[in-house]
Short mmCIF file of C-alpha atoms and ligand atoms in Angstrom, two decimals:
data_model
loop_
_atom_site.label_atom_id
_atom_site.label_comp_id
_atom_site.label_asym_id
_atom_site.label_seq_id
_atom_site.Cartn_x
_atom_site.Cartn_y
_atom_site.Cartn_z
CA UNK A 1 -31.64 16.06 -23.55
CA UNK A 2 -29.75 14.56 -20.91
CA UNK A 3 -28.08 17.13 -18.54
CA UNK A 4 -25.62 13.67 -17.34
CA UNK A 5 -22.03 15.65 -17.63
CA UNK A 6 -19.29 13.01 -17.48
CA UNK A 7 -16.39 13.51 -15.11
CA UNK A 8 -14.00 15.17 -17.19
CA UNK A 9 -17.08 17.79 -18.46
CA UNK A 10 -17.01 15.93 -21.95
CA UNK A 11 -20.45 16.66 -23.65
CA UNK A 12 -23.76 14.76 -21.98
CA UNK A 13 -24.43 11.28 -23.48
CA UNK A 14 -28.38 11.72 -24.38
CA UNK A 15 -30.84 8.49 -23.54
CA UNK A 16 -33.22 8.09 -25.39
CA UNK A 17 -36.69 6.36 -23.70
CA UNK A 18 -35.13 7.19 -20.38
CA UNK A 19 -34.63 11.03 -20.51
CA UNK A 20 -38.56 11.44 -21.98
CA UNK A 21 -39.53 9.06 -19.05
CA UNK A 22 -38.10 11.47 -16.54
CA UNK A 23 -38.94 15.30 -18.59
CA UNK A 24 -42.43 13.33 -17.37
CA UNK A 25 -42.28 12.15 -14.61
CA UNK A 26 -40.76 16.38 -13.99
CA UNK A 27 -43.88 17.44 -15.54
CA UNK A 28 -46.10 15.43 -13.40
CA UNK A 29 -46.72 12.86 -16.22
CA UNK A 30 -44.32 9.74 -14.91
CA UNK A 31 -45.60 6.98 -16.02
CA UNK A 32 -45.01 3.03 -16.51
CA UNK A 33 -44.29 0.57 -18.41
CA UNK A 34 -47.13 -2.33 -17.79
CA UNK A 35 -47.40 -5.24 -19.48
CA UNK A 36 -51.42 -7.17 -20.58
CA UNK A 37 -50.26 -9.39 -17.48
CA UNK A 38 -50.21 -6.23 -15.06
CA UNK A 39 -46.01 -6.45 -14.87
CA UNK A 40 -44.73 -3.13 -13.95
CA UNK A 41 -41.03 -1.61 -15.73
CA UNK A 42 -39.44 1.38 -17.01
CA UNK A 43 -38.07 2.42 -19.51
CA UNK A 44 -36.41 1.71 -22.51
CA UNK A 45 -38.01 -1.59 -23.22
CA UNK A 46 -38.73 -3.93 -26.21
CA UNK A 47 -40.17 -6.46 -24.33
CA UNK A 48 -41.32 -6.60 -20.59
CA UNK A 49 -38.74 -7.98 -18.37
CA UNK A 50 -41.25 -10.36 -16.44
CA UNK A 51 -42.85 -12.54 -19.03
CA UNK A 52 -40.94 -11.65 -22.62
CA UNK A 53 -44.38 -10.16 -23.79
CA UNK A 54 -43.77 -7.15 -26.57
CA UNK A 55 -47.68 -5.26 -25.72
CA UNK A 56 -46.09 -2.26 -23.31
CA UNK A 57 -48.48 0.69 -23.03
CA UNK A 58 -47.45 3.61 -20.46
CA UNK A 59 -49.76 4.03 -17.33
CA UNK A 60 -49.38 7.11 -14.90
CA UNK A 61 -48.42 6.61 -11.67
CA UNK A 62 -50.07 6.50 -9.18
CA UNK A 63 -50.26 10.16 -7.01
CA UNK A 64 -48.57 8.95 -4.62
CA UNK A 65 -46.13 5.89 -3.69
CA UNK A 66 -45.10 4.56 0.23
CA UNK A 67 -41.81 3.62 1.14
CA UNK A 68 -40.42 0.30 1.34
CA UNK A 69 -37.13 0.81 2.50
CA UNK A 70 -34.57 3.81 2.65
CA UNK A 71 -30.94 3.69 4.00
CA UNK A 72 -29.13 7.88 4.55
CA UNK A 73 -25.54 7.52 2.86
CA UNK A 74 -22.50 9.36 4.83
CA UNK A 75 -20.26 7.53 2.15
CA UNK A 76 -21.37 9.30 -1.67
CA UNK A 77 -19.99 7.97 -5.33
CA UNK A 78 -18.22 11.96 -6.25
CA UNK A 79 -21.29 13.25 -7.92
CA UNK A 80 -22.89 12.48 -4.42
CA UNK A 81 -20.05 14.60 -2.12
CA UNK A 82 -22.13 17.88 -1.05
CA UNK A 83 -25.61 16.09 -0.94
CA UNK A 84 -24.30 13.73 1.38
CA UNK A 85 -25.57 12.82 4.04
CA UNK A 86 -28.78 11.96 1.65
CA UNK A 87 -31.33 9.52 1.94
CA UNK A 88 -31.89 6.88 -0.51
CA UNK A 89 -35.73 5.47 -0.95
CA UNK A 90 -37.19 2.76 -2.83
CA UNK A 91 -41.16 3.30 -2.78
CA UNK A 92 -43.62 1.13 -4.34
CA UNK A 93 -45.96 3.12 -7.49
CA UNK A 94 -48.51 0.62 -8.24
CA UNK A 95 -46.86 -1.56 -10.46
CA UNK A 96 -43.42 -0.12 -10.09
CA UNK A 97 -41.35 0.76 -7.52
CA UNK A 98 -38.68 3.78 -7.56
CA UNK A 99 -35.58 4.49 -6.41
CA UNK A 100 -34.70 7.95 -5.67
CA UNK A 101 -33.82 10.39 -2.70
CA UNK A 102 -35.97 11.72 0.12
CA UNK A 103 -36.91 15.63 0.34
CA UNK A 104 -39.08 18.03 2.00
CA UNK A 105 -37.72 16.65 5.45
CA UNK A 106 -35.93 17.96 8.12
CA UNK A 107 -31.91 17.76 7.36
CA UNK A 108 -31.24 14.54 8.20
CA UNK A 109 -29.07 14.31 11.63
CA UNK A 110 -25.80 12.06 11.63
CA UNK A 111 -26.57 10.18 15.01
CA UNK A 112 -26.77 6.89 15.31
CA UNK A 113 -30.32 5.50 15.47
CA UNK A 114 -31.77 5.90 12.17
CA UNK A 115 -31.06 9.43 10.72
CA UNK A 116 -33.64 10.78 8.86
CA UNK A 117 -35.66 8.29 10.41
CA UNK A 118 -38.08 10.34 12.22
CA UNK A 119 -39.56 12.07 9.26
CA UNK A 120 -39.13 8.50 7.23
CA UNK A 121 -39.78 5.18 7.18
CA UNK A 122 -41.12 2.53 5.89
CA UNK A 123 -44.43 2.55 4.98
CA UNK A 124 -44.22 6.12 4.88
CA UNK A 125 -46.18 7.85 1.98
CA UNK A 126 -44.69 9.71 -0.36
CA UNK A 127 -45.12 12.10 -3.82
CA UNK A 128 -42.51 12.24 -6.78
CA UNK A 129 -41.01 14.12 -8.41
CA UNK A 130 -37.57 15.58 -9.77
CA UNK A 131 -34.81 17.99 -8.25
CA UNK A 132 -31.31 18.49 -8.47
CA UNK A 133 -28.29 17.20 -7.00
CA UNK A 134 -26.45 19.57 -4.74
CA UNK A 135 -23.42 18.73 -5.89
CA UNK A 136 -23.57 19.19 -9.80
CA UNK A 137 -27.31 20.02 -10.82
CA UNK A 138 -27.61 16.72 -12.38
CA UNK A 139 -31.54 15.42 -11.78
CA UNK A 140 -32.77 13.42 -9.40
CA UNK A 141 -36.25 11.61 -8.64
CA UNK A 142 -36.58 13.04 -5.27
CA UNK A 143 -39.71 11.41 -2.90
CA UNK A 144 -41.82 14.15 -0.46
CA UNK A 145 -43.54 13.12 2.27
CA UNK A 146 -46.75 13.66 2.16
CA UNK A 147 -50.39 14.03 4.90
CA UNK A 148 -51.93 10.36 4.46
CA UNK B 10 -19.24 -36.11 -17.47
CA UNK B 11 -15.70 -35.95 -16.05
CA UNK B 12 -15.17 -35.33 -11.94
CA UNK B 13 -13.22 -31.82 -11.52
CA UNK B 14 -10.41 -31.46 -9.02
CA UNK B 15 -8.32 -28.69 -7.74
CA UNK B 16 -4.63 -29.82 -8.44
CA UNK B 17 -3.44 -26.24 -6.56
CA UNK B 18 -4.49 -22.60 -5.14
CA UNK B 19 -2.63 -19.23 -5.50
CA UNK B 20 -3.10 -16.11 -3.99
CA UNK B 21 -1.07 -13.19 -2.85
CA UNK B 22 -1.85 -11.67 0.16
CA UNK B 23 -5.27 -9.08 -0.29
CA UNK B 24 -4.54 -6.06 1.05
CA UNK B 25 -3.50 -2.03 -0.09
CA UNK B 26 -0.92 -2.91 -2.70
CA UNK B 27 -1.27 0.91 -4.65
CA UNK B 28 1.84 0.66 -6.36
CA UNK B 29 1.87 -2.63 -7.84
CA UNK B 30 0.16 -3.97 -11.21
CA UNK B 31 -1.97 -6.27 -11.81
CA UNK B 32 -0.63 -8.09 -14.13
CA UNK B 33 2.64 -8.37 -11.19
CA UNK B 34 -0.77 -9.33 -8.75
CA UNK B 35 -2.19 -12.02 -10.56
CA UNK B 36 1.55 -14.07 -11.92
CA UNK B 37 2.03 -14.06 -8.12
CA UNK B 38 -1.10 -15.73 -7.55
CA UNK B 39 -0.40 -18.08 -10.81
CA UNK B 40 2.89 -18.79 -9.54
CA UNK B 41 1.83 -19.87 -6.26
CA UNK B 42 -1.15 -22.05 -7.88
CA UNK B 43 1.32 -23.97 -10.53
CA UNK B 44 4.02 -24.35 -7.42
CA UNK B 45 0.46 -25.89 -5.22
CA UNK B 46 -0.31 -27.92 -8.48
CA UNK B 47 3.10 -29.41 -9.87
CA UNK B 48 1.38 -29.18 -12.71
CA UNK B 49 3.64 -27.64 -15.82
CA UNK B 50 2.36 -24.31 -17.43
CA UNK B 51 2.58 -25.96 -20.84
CA UNK B 52 0.08 -28.32 -19.69
CA UNK B 53 -2.79 -25.24 -19.31
CA UNK B 54 -5.05 -25.24 -22.31
CA UNK B 55 -7.42 -22.20 -21.67
CA UNK B 56 -7.41 -19.63 -19.17
CA UNK B 57 -10.60 -18.32 -17.62
CA UNK B 58 -9.63 -14.45 -15.42
CA UNK B 59 -11.42 -12.31 -13.50
CA UNK B 60 -11.49 -8.85 -13.01
CA UNK B 61 -14.48 -6.03 -12.87
CA UNK B 62 -12.97 -2.25 -12.80
CA UNK B 63 -9.60 -2.53 -14.16
CA UNK B 64 -11.24 -0.45 -16.76
CA UNK B 65 -11.49 2.44 -14.11
CA UNK B 66 -8.36 1.27 -12.27
CA UNK B 67 -6.16 0.71 -14.68
CA UNK B 68 -7.29 2.26 -17.90
CA UNK B 69 -6.76 -1.40 -18.94
CA UNK B 70 -9.03 -3.53 -21.11
CA UNK B 71 -8.47 -6.66 -22.53
CA UNK B 72 -6.73 -8.03 -20.05
CA UNK B 73 -7.15 -11.13 -20.86
CA UNK B 74 -4.19 -11.94 -22.92
CA UNK B 75 -1.46 -9.83 -20.49
CA UNK B 76 -2.83 -11.97 -17.77
CA UNK B 77 -1.75 -15.38 -20.12
CA UNK B 78 1.63 -13.90 -20.50
CA UNK B 79 1.82 -12.40 -16.55
CA UNK B 80 0.90 -16.66 -15.77
CA UNK B 81 3.24 -18.06 -18.39
CA UNK B 82 0.67 -19.65 -20.63
CA UNK B 83 0.19 -19.68 -23.75
CA UNK B 84 -3.47 -20.14 -24.55
CA UNK B 85 -6.96 -19.29 -25.39
CA UNK B 86 -7.23 -16.77 -22.11
CA UNK B 87 -10.50 -14.99 -21.91
CA UNK B 88 -11.99 -12.35 -19.33
CA UNK B 89 -15.08 -12.52 -17.55
CA UNK B 90 -17.03 -9.96 -15.77
CA UNK B 91 -19.97 -10.83 -13.33
CA UNK B 92 -19.11 -7.10 -11.14
CA UNK B 93 -17.99 -9.16 -7.54
CA UNK B 94 -18.84 -12.33 -9.39
CA UNK B 95 -16.54 -12.27 -12.10
CA UNK B 96 -14.11 -14.75 -11.05
CA UNK B 97 -16.82 -16.85 -9.94
CA UNK B 98 -18.21 -17.77 -12.87
CA UNK B 99 -14.40 -17.87 -14.49
CA UNK B 100 -14.12 -20.97 -12.41
CA UNK B 101 -17.55 -21.92 -13.16
CA UNK B 102 -17.07 -22.05 -17.12
CA UNK B 103 -13.67 -23.58 -16.68
CA UNK B 104 -15.59 -26.14 -14.24
CA UNK B 105 -17.80 -27.57 -16.90
CA UNK B 106 -15.18 -27.32 -19.82
CA UNK B 107 -13.70 -29.80 -18.02
CA UNK B 108 -16.38 -31.70 -16.77
CA UNK B 109 -17.15 -31.38 -20.55
CA UNK B 110 -13.93 -33.50 -21.45
CA UNK B 111 -13.81 -29.83 -23.52
CA UNK B 112 -9.46 -29.58 -21.71
CA UNK B 113 -7.88 -31.26 -19.10
CA UNK B 114 -6.39 -28.43 -17.20
CA UNK B 115 -7.97 -24.95 -16.70
CA UNK B 116 -6.68 -21.85 -14.94
CA UNK B 117 -9.17 -19.79 -13.10
CA UNK B 118 -8.89 -16.81 -10.66
CA UNK B 119 -9.24 -13.18 -11.28
CA UNK B 120 -7.67 -10.04 -10.38
CA UNK B 121 -8.55 -6.58 -8.94
CA UNK B 122 -6.36 -3.62 -8.77
CA UNK B 123 -8.17 -1.01 -6.04
CA UNK B 124 -6.45 1.21 -4.01
CA UNK B 125 -4.36 2.92 -6.02
CA UNK B 126 -8.21 4.77 -6.38
CA UNK B 127 -9.14 7.02 -3.84
CA UNK B 128 -12.49 6.86 -0.87
CA UNK B 129 -14.16 8.87 -4.06
CA UNK B 130 -12.55 6.76 -7.06
CA UNK B 131 -13.00 2.85 -5.67
CA UNK B 132 -17.13 4.14 -3.99
CA UNK B 133 -18.02 5.36 -8.23
CA UNK B 134 -16.01 2.26 -9.12
CA UNK B 135 -17.99 0.03 -7.28
CA UNK B 136 -21.29 1.86 -7.92
CA UNK B 137 -20.89 1.09 -11.73
CA UNK B 138 -22.74 -2.52 -10.78
CA UNK B 139 -25.78 -1.29 -10.25
CA UNK B 140 -28.31 0.07 -12.64
CA UNK B 141 -26.77 3.69 -13.63
CA UNK B 142 -29.86 5.05 -15.06
CA UNK B 143 -32.66 3.79 -12.34
CA UNK B 144 -30.64 3.66 -8.84
CA UNK B 145 -26.75 4.94 -9.17
CA UNK B 146 -28.19 8.24 -10.76
CA UNK B 147 -30.64 7.97 -6.85
CA UNK B 148 -27.17 8.32 -5.20
CA UNK B 149 -27.64 4.52 -4.77
CA UNK B 150 -23.41 2.88 -3.42
CA UNK B 151 -22.53 -0.41 -2.95
CA UNK B 152 -23.19 0.16 0.45
CA UNK B 153 -25.95 1.89 0.47
CA UNK B 154 -27.50 -1.14 -1.89
CA UNK B 155 -27.13 -3.08 0.71
CA UNK B 156 -28.03 -0.75 2.96
CA UNK B 157 -31.13 -0.81 1.45
CA UNK B 158 -31.36 -4.91 1.93
CA UNK B 159 -30.97 -4.35 5.44
CA UNK B 160 -33.51 -1.95 6.44
CA UNK B 161 -35.83 -4.76 4.27
CA UNK B 162 -34.58 -7.66 6.64
CA UNK B 163 -34.61 -5.99 9.17
CA UNK B 164 -38.65 -4.75 8.26
CA UNK B 165 -39.39 -7.70 7.65
CA UNK B 166 -37.94 -10.19 10.22
CA UNK B 167 -36.30 -7.74 12.91
CA UNK B 168 -33.41 -8.17 13.93
CA UNK B 169 -30.60 -5.18 14.81
CA UNK B 170 -27.42 -3.77 14.07
CA UNK B 171 -25.86 -5.80 16.80
CA UNK B 172 -26.83 -8.98 15.17
CA UNK B 173 -24.73 -7.84 12.47
CA UNK B 174 -22.02 -7.08 14.88
CA UNK B 175 -21.28 -10.73 15.32
CA UNK B 176 -20.86 -11.31 11.77
CA UNK B 177 -18.28 -8.42 11.75
CA UNK B 178 -16.99 -9.97 14.78
CA UNK B 179 -16.40 -13.74 14.03
CA UNK B 180 -14.92 -12.69 10.54
CA UNK B 181 -12.69 -11.02 11.61
CA UNK B 182 -11.68 -13.33 14.35
CA UNK B 183 -11.82 -16.05 11.90
CA UNK B 184 -9.33 -13.83 9.86
CA UNK B 185 -6.54 -13.54 12.94
CA UNK B 186 -4.42 -16.81 11.92
CA UNK B 187 -4.25 -16.51 8.07
CA UNK B 188 -1.36 -14.71 6.34
CA UNK B 189 -3.27 -13.90 2.91
CA UNK B 190 -5.90 -11.68 5.28
CA UNK B 191 -5.46 -8.13 4.65
CA UNK B 192 -7.18 -7.31 7.95
CA UNK B 193 -5.56 -9.61 11.39
CA UNK B 194 -6.91 -8.28 14.55
CA UNK B 195 -9.63 -8.50 16.69
CA UNK B 196 -13.14 -6.33 16.34
CA UNK B 197 -15.33 -6.03 19.42
CA UNK B 198 -19.41 -5.65 18.94
CA UNK B 199 -18.97 -2.78 20.92
CA UNK B 200 -16.32 -1.10 18.10
CA UNK B 201 -18.37 -2.03 15.36
CA UNK B 202 -21.29 -0.47 16.92
CA UNK B 203 -19.53 2.55 17.75
CA UNK B 204 -18.27 3.37 14.43
CA UNK B 205 -18.77 5.88 11.87
CA UNK B 206 -21.56 5.26 9.64
CA UNK B 207 -21.58 4.52 6.00
CA UNK B 208 -24.97 4.02 4.84
CA UNK B 209 -27.55 3.19 7.85
CA UNK B 210 -28.01 0.72 9.48
CA UNK B 211 -24.41 -0.12 7.84
CA UNK B 212 -21.74 1.20 9.93
CA UNK B 213 -17.99 0.49 9.12
CA UNK B 214 -17.12 -2.87 10.14
CA UNK B 215 -20.45 -4.14 8.08
CA UNK B 216 -18.22 -3.55 5.56
CA UNK B 217 -15.20 -5.06 3.91
CA UNK B 218 -12.44 -3.29 2.94
CA UNK B 219 -11.03 -1.43 -0.65
CA UNK B 220 -8.55 -4.18 -1.54
CA UNK B 221 -5.99 -4.99 -4.44
CA UNK B 222 -4.81 -8.34 -4.87
CA UNK B 223 -5.34 -11.78 -7.17
CA UNK B 224 -6.35 -15.80 -7.25
CA UNK B 225 -5.52 -18.41 -9.57
CA UNK B 226 -6.43 -22.44 -9.53
CA UNK B 227 -5.54 -25.07 -11.29
CA UNK B 228 -8.33 -27.69 -12.22
CA UNK B 229 -7.84 -30.85 -13.77
CA UNK B 230 -9.92 -33.43 -15.07
CA UNK B 231 -9.87 -36.85 -12.78
CA UNK B 232 -8.41 -38.29 -15.55
CA UNK B 233 -4.99 -35.41 -15.70
CA UNK B 234 -4.37 -35.88 -11.56
CA UNK B 235 -4.23 -39.77 -12.37
CA UNK B 236 -2.37 -40.07 -14.95
CA UNK B 237 0.18 -37.05 -14.04
CA UNK B 238 -0.30 -38.47 -10.31
CA UNK B 239 -0.98 -35.32 -8.88
CA UNK B 240 -1.85 -34.60 -5.31
CA UNK B 241 -5.25 -33.16 -5.79
CA UNK B 242 -7.72 -34.96 -2.89
CA UNK B 243 -10.61 -32.60 -3.25
CA UNK B 244 -13.09 -32.16 -6.57
CA UNK B 245 -15.18 -29.42 -7.58
CA UNK B 246 -18.81 -31.82 -7.20
CA UNK B 247 -21.38 -28.80 -8.20
CA UNK B 248 -21.71 -25.64 -10.35
CA UNK B 249 -24.53 -23.26 -10.48
CA UNK B 250 -25.27 -20.08 -11.42
CA UNK B 251 -27.95 -17.57 -10.68
CA UNK B 252 -29.07 -14.17 -11.93
CA UNK B 253 -32.27 -11.96 -11.39
CA UNK B 254 -32.55 -8.18 -12.28
CA UNK B 255 -30.62 -5.32 -11.45
CA UNK B 256 -31.42 -3.21 -9.93
CA UNK B 257 -33.22 -4.10 -6.18
CA UNK B 258 -35.78 -2.39 -7.24
CA UNK B 259 -36.96 -4.31 -9.65
CA UNK B 260 -36.99 -7.94 -7.26
CA UNK B 261 -39.19 -10.03 -6.17
CA UNK B 262 -37.88 -9.80 -2.76
CA UNK B 263 -35.91 -6.69 -1.88
CA UNK B 264 -34.47 -8.97 1.87
CA UNK B 265 -33.86 -11.71 -0.24
CA UNK B 266 -31.31 -13.55 -2.74
CA UNK B 267 -33.61 -15.90 -5.29
CA UNK B 268 -30.56 -15.74 -7.50
CA UNK B 269 -28.74 -17.32 -4.78
CA UNK B 270 -31.45 -19.57 -3.84
CA UNK B 271 -31.46 -20.95 -7.73
CA UNK B 272 -27.16 -21.12 -7.28
CA UNK B 273 -27.52 -23.10 -4.59
CA UNK B 274 -30.31 -25.09 -6.25
CA UNK B 275 -28.22 -26.30 -9.01
CA UNK B 276 -24.94 -26.63 -7.42
CA UNK B 277 -26.85 -29.61 -4.54
CA UNK B 278 -28.14 -30.75 -7.41
CA UNK B 279 -25.33 -31.32 -9.95
CA UNK B 280 -23.54 -32.90 -6.19
CA UNK B 281 -26.39 -34.83 -5.37
CA UNK B 282 -26.37 -33.48 -1.92
CA UNK B 283 -28.20 -30.84 0.09
CA UNK B 284 -27.79 -27.75 2.22
CA UNK B 285 -27.91 -30.28 5.49
CA UNK B 286 -24.96 -33.00 3.92
CA UNK B 287 -22.71 -29.26 4.07
CA UNK B 288 -19.61 -28.94 6.47
CA UNK B 289 -18.94 -25.07 5.95
CA UNK B 290 -18.82 -23.12 3.47
CA UNK B 291 -16.71 -19.62 2.38
CA UNK B 292 -20.02 -17.40 1.45
CA UNK B 293 -19.77 -13.52 -0.41
CA UNK B 294 -19.83 -11.39 2.96
CA UNK B 295 -18.77 -7.85 1.23
CA UNK B 296 -21.57 -6.21 4.19
CA UNK B 297 -22.28 -8.61 6.99
CA UNK B 298 -26.08 -8.38 5.51
CA UNK B 299 -24.79 -10.54 3.05
CA UNK B 300 -23.62 -13.48 5.15
CA UNK B 301 -27.31 -13.56 6.83
CA UNK B 302 -28.62 -13.39 3.35
CA UNK B 303 -26.28 -15.77 1.10
CA UNK B 304 -26.55 -18.66 4.77
CA UNK B 305 -30.51 -18.01 4.65
CA UNK B 306 -29.98 -18.70 0.42
CA UNK B 307 -28.00 -21.71 0.82
CA UNK B 308 -30.71 -23.56 3.13
CA UNK B 309 -28.55 -23.36 6.43
CA UNK B 310 -31.15 -20.88 8.12
CA UNK B 311 -34.75 -20.65 6.90
CA UNK B 312 -35.72 -17.44 5.55
CA UNK B 313 -35.26 -14.69 9.05
CA UNK B 314 -34.02 -16.50 10.97
CA UNK B 315 -30.25 -16.59 9.52
CA UNK B 316 -29.78 -12.70 11.34
CA UNK B 317 -29.11 -15.09 14.37
CA UNK B 318 -26.81 -17.14 12.96
CA UNK B 319 -23.70 -15.53 14.15
CA UNK B 320 -24.86 -14.38 17.38
CA UNK B 321 -26.08 -18.01 18.70
CA UNK B 322 -22.77 -19.46 18.06
CA UNK B 323 -23.78 -21.63 15.06
CA UNK B 324 -21.70 -20.07 12.13
CA UNK B 325 -18.55 -19.40 14.52
CA UNK B 326 -15.65 -21.26 13.96
CA UNK B 327 -16.30 -23.83 17.14
CA UNK B 328 -19.82 -23.73 15.07
CA UNK B 329 -21.94 -26.54 13.91
CA UNK B 330 -21.45 -25.11 10.40
CA UNK B 331 -18.16 -22.56 10.38
CA UNK B 332 -18.97 -19.94 7.71
CA UNK B 333 -16.42 -17.81 6.53
CA UNK B 334 -13.13 -19.61 8.23
CA UNK B 335 -10.95 -17.42 5.99
CA UNK B 336 -12.03 -14.38 7.52
CA UNK B 337 -14.12 -13.64 4.57
CA UNK B 338 -15.04 -10.55 2.28
CA UNK B 339 -14.60 -8.90 5.49
CA UNK B 340 -12.00 -9.19 6.82
CA UNK B 341 -9.66 -11.30 4.83
CA UNK B 342 -10.66 -8.10 2.01
CA UNK B 343 -12.12 -7.89 -1.69
CA UNK B 344 -10.32 -7.77 -4.68
CA UNK B 345 -14.02 -7.47 -6.23
CA UNK B 346 -12.92 -9.51 -9.94
CA UNK B 347 -10.97 -11.65 -7.80
CA UNK B 348 -13.14 -12.75 -4.86
CA UNK B 349 -14.67 -15.23 -6.69
CA UNK B 350 -11.65 -17.72 -7.25
CA UNK B 351 -9.77 -16.97 -3.33
CA UNK B 352 -12.93 -18.93 -1.91
CA UNK B 353 -12.58 -21.35 -3.46
CA UNK B 354 -9.00 -21.78 -3.00
CA UNK B 355 -9.23 -21.08 0.82
CA UNK B 356 -12.12 -24.24 0.86
CA UNK B 357 -9.42 -26.37 -0.42
CA UNK B 358 -7.10 -25.34 1.45
CA UNK B 359 -9.51 -25.86 4.70
CA UNK B 360 -10.82 -29.16 3.27
CA UNK B 361 -7.10 -30.83 2.75
CA UNK B 362 -5.78 -29.46 5.68
CA UNK B 363 -3.22 -26.93 5.47
CA UNK B 364 -5.05 -24.24 5.64
CA UNK B 365 -4.01 -21.96 9.21
CA UNK B 366 -7.97 -22.52 10.24
CA UNK B 367 -8.35 -26.82 9.36
CA UNK B 368 -8.16 -27.61 13.03
CA UNK B 369 -11.46 -26.43 13.44
CA UNK B 370 -12.88 -28.76 10.81
CA UNK B 371 -10.77 -31.51 10.50
CA UNK B 372 -13.23 -34.49 9.73
CA UNK B 373 -15.01 -31.70 7.03
CA UNK B 374 -15.47 -33.46 3.82
CA UNK B 375 -18.24 -30.47 1.86
CA UNK B 376 -17.07 -26.96 1.65
CA UNK B 377 -19.46 -24.47 -0.46
CA UNK B 378 -18.43 -21.65 -2.05
CA UNK B 379 -20.91 -18.65 -2.36
CA UNK B 380 -19.76 -15.77 -4.59
CA UNK B 381 -22.74 -12.85 -5.46
CA UNK B 382 -22.24 -10.15 -7.84
CA UNK B 383 -24.12 -6.29 -7.23
CA UNK B 384 -27.08 -6.92 -4.66
CA UNK B 385 -27.49 -10.50 -6.42
CA UNK B 386 -28.14 -9.65 -9.06
CA UNK B 387 -25.20 -12.26 -10.01
CA UNK B 388 -24.98 -15.50 -8.02
CA UNK B 389 -22.50 -18.30 -8.08
CA UNK B 390 -22.19 -21.98 -6.41
CA UNK B 391 -20.45 -24.20 -6.04
CA UNK B 392 -19.46 -27.43 -3.94
CA UNK B 393 -16.26 -28.97 -2.89
CA UNK B 394 -15.75 -32.31 -1.77
CA UNK B 395 -12.58 -34.42 0.00
CA UNK B 396 -12.51 -36.92 -2.86
CA UNK B 397 -9.95 -38.86 -1.53
ZN1 ZN C 15 -44.82 -9.08 -18.31
#
């Protein structure tokens, strides 16, 4: 059950595998797929994209991750028209990196020096969850900075 | 294996032509390429055509037969799509076809129509080169993805916005005399630094424009060039391609482009040369940081050291190894599906001596073209050499 409506308002498309994954993330039971070699990946997968192993197990994501890079987006796509400016980040959670939107920090400013950079930096510890886009209510992966 | 020559090149003026159809743009580029080559349309055995977002921009799929008609050729025609590397892969397959002896004359190139969309529509269109489920839904735009790479690069190696501004300023200066360039205006370091942010740390002048345009090349076998007495002094001597995980978050490196490393290594090996032999390059500077990553993958700078190449004058027009004498995607423009062909067209003109910037590289014999798709999940590198 995806809530990703199409641009013309047609019925949303289901994405089996992904939908269950983001449901679990929203319930606080997010997971990664891990092969015997320890490579992490995200569903849907039949084989490990790194080594081809078909032996993939669901492993719980660690409670906390670490931001490895981020950007403050000022020119959005239509789905994020009312969200901009917003901060997108890539964070490491154990065997995988996730891409999400940083929430729970003071509103980003429009200044030159890395808007949101006071609250978000490479190395910031975050929790992951699921939130809604302001523009259309679509579900998004969210990161919230936590005290270390 | 037979040698491959560039018999002719053709481009449209890159820029904003919102009223012009894709078929008309490609027809113009092809017309110029045939005139430049002195080859009859009847001789063409295959058309390899690059296009990325025609289904969104023009509601037009299945474009290859349409473009064969527009170019006036009757032969098997195929569309290639690898995001911004679409024409690069189209050219690569043409080179391999001729090299293998399967055809003597192949036309390769591409077209993109983009400015008929508004900024939001174009932003949405470009974003589909990223992973829809895990990136686009997390707000990743095309500039945003490169901004993520830029932040990671600064964190890993240092560097600052001013270093990137030197890339922008250099490429805008190079575009000044280029009759095909979208922007023929200087951009100072101060202007680049004070421009509004797009996706921090990238600002307006770190980004290539939205562009309409087309490119076409007539590639022929060495034997055909000799038999038909063509003036085709430039040879394609090396081709290489690399592929990486689609989503940036899934890559081994956030501040490097391993797919381009692989493409460069394969192309150099194919040509039997190394980075030190290269006199000039056209690289995929869709964003200023992309040029930095490209020259590191091509072996012109060590990892982490490409950031200062423009600022230190190594890659400027009068530097040791000029990069993007055409103006690059940055100033010449980036009609996505045409870019890989246009890089080869510009390198050919630069090496032949009939480019307005050829005066900067009068003795150049080896040029390299680097074309990347998305955040370099796809990369194609070609080596061009003056053969006679
Ligand atoms: Zn594995």
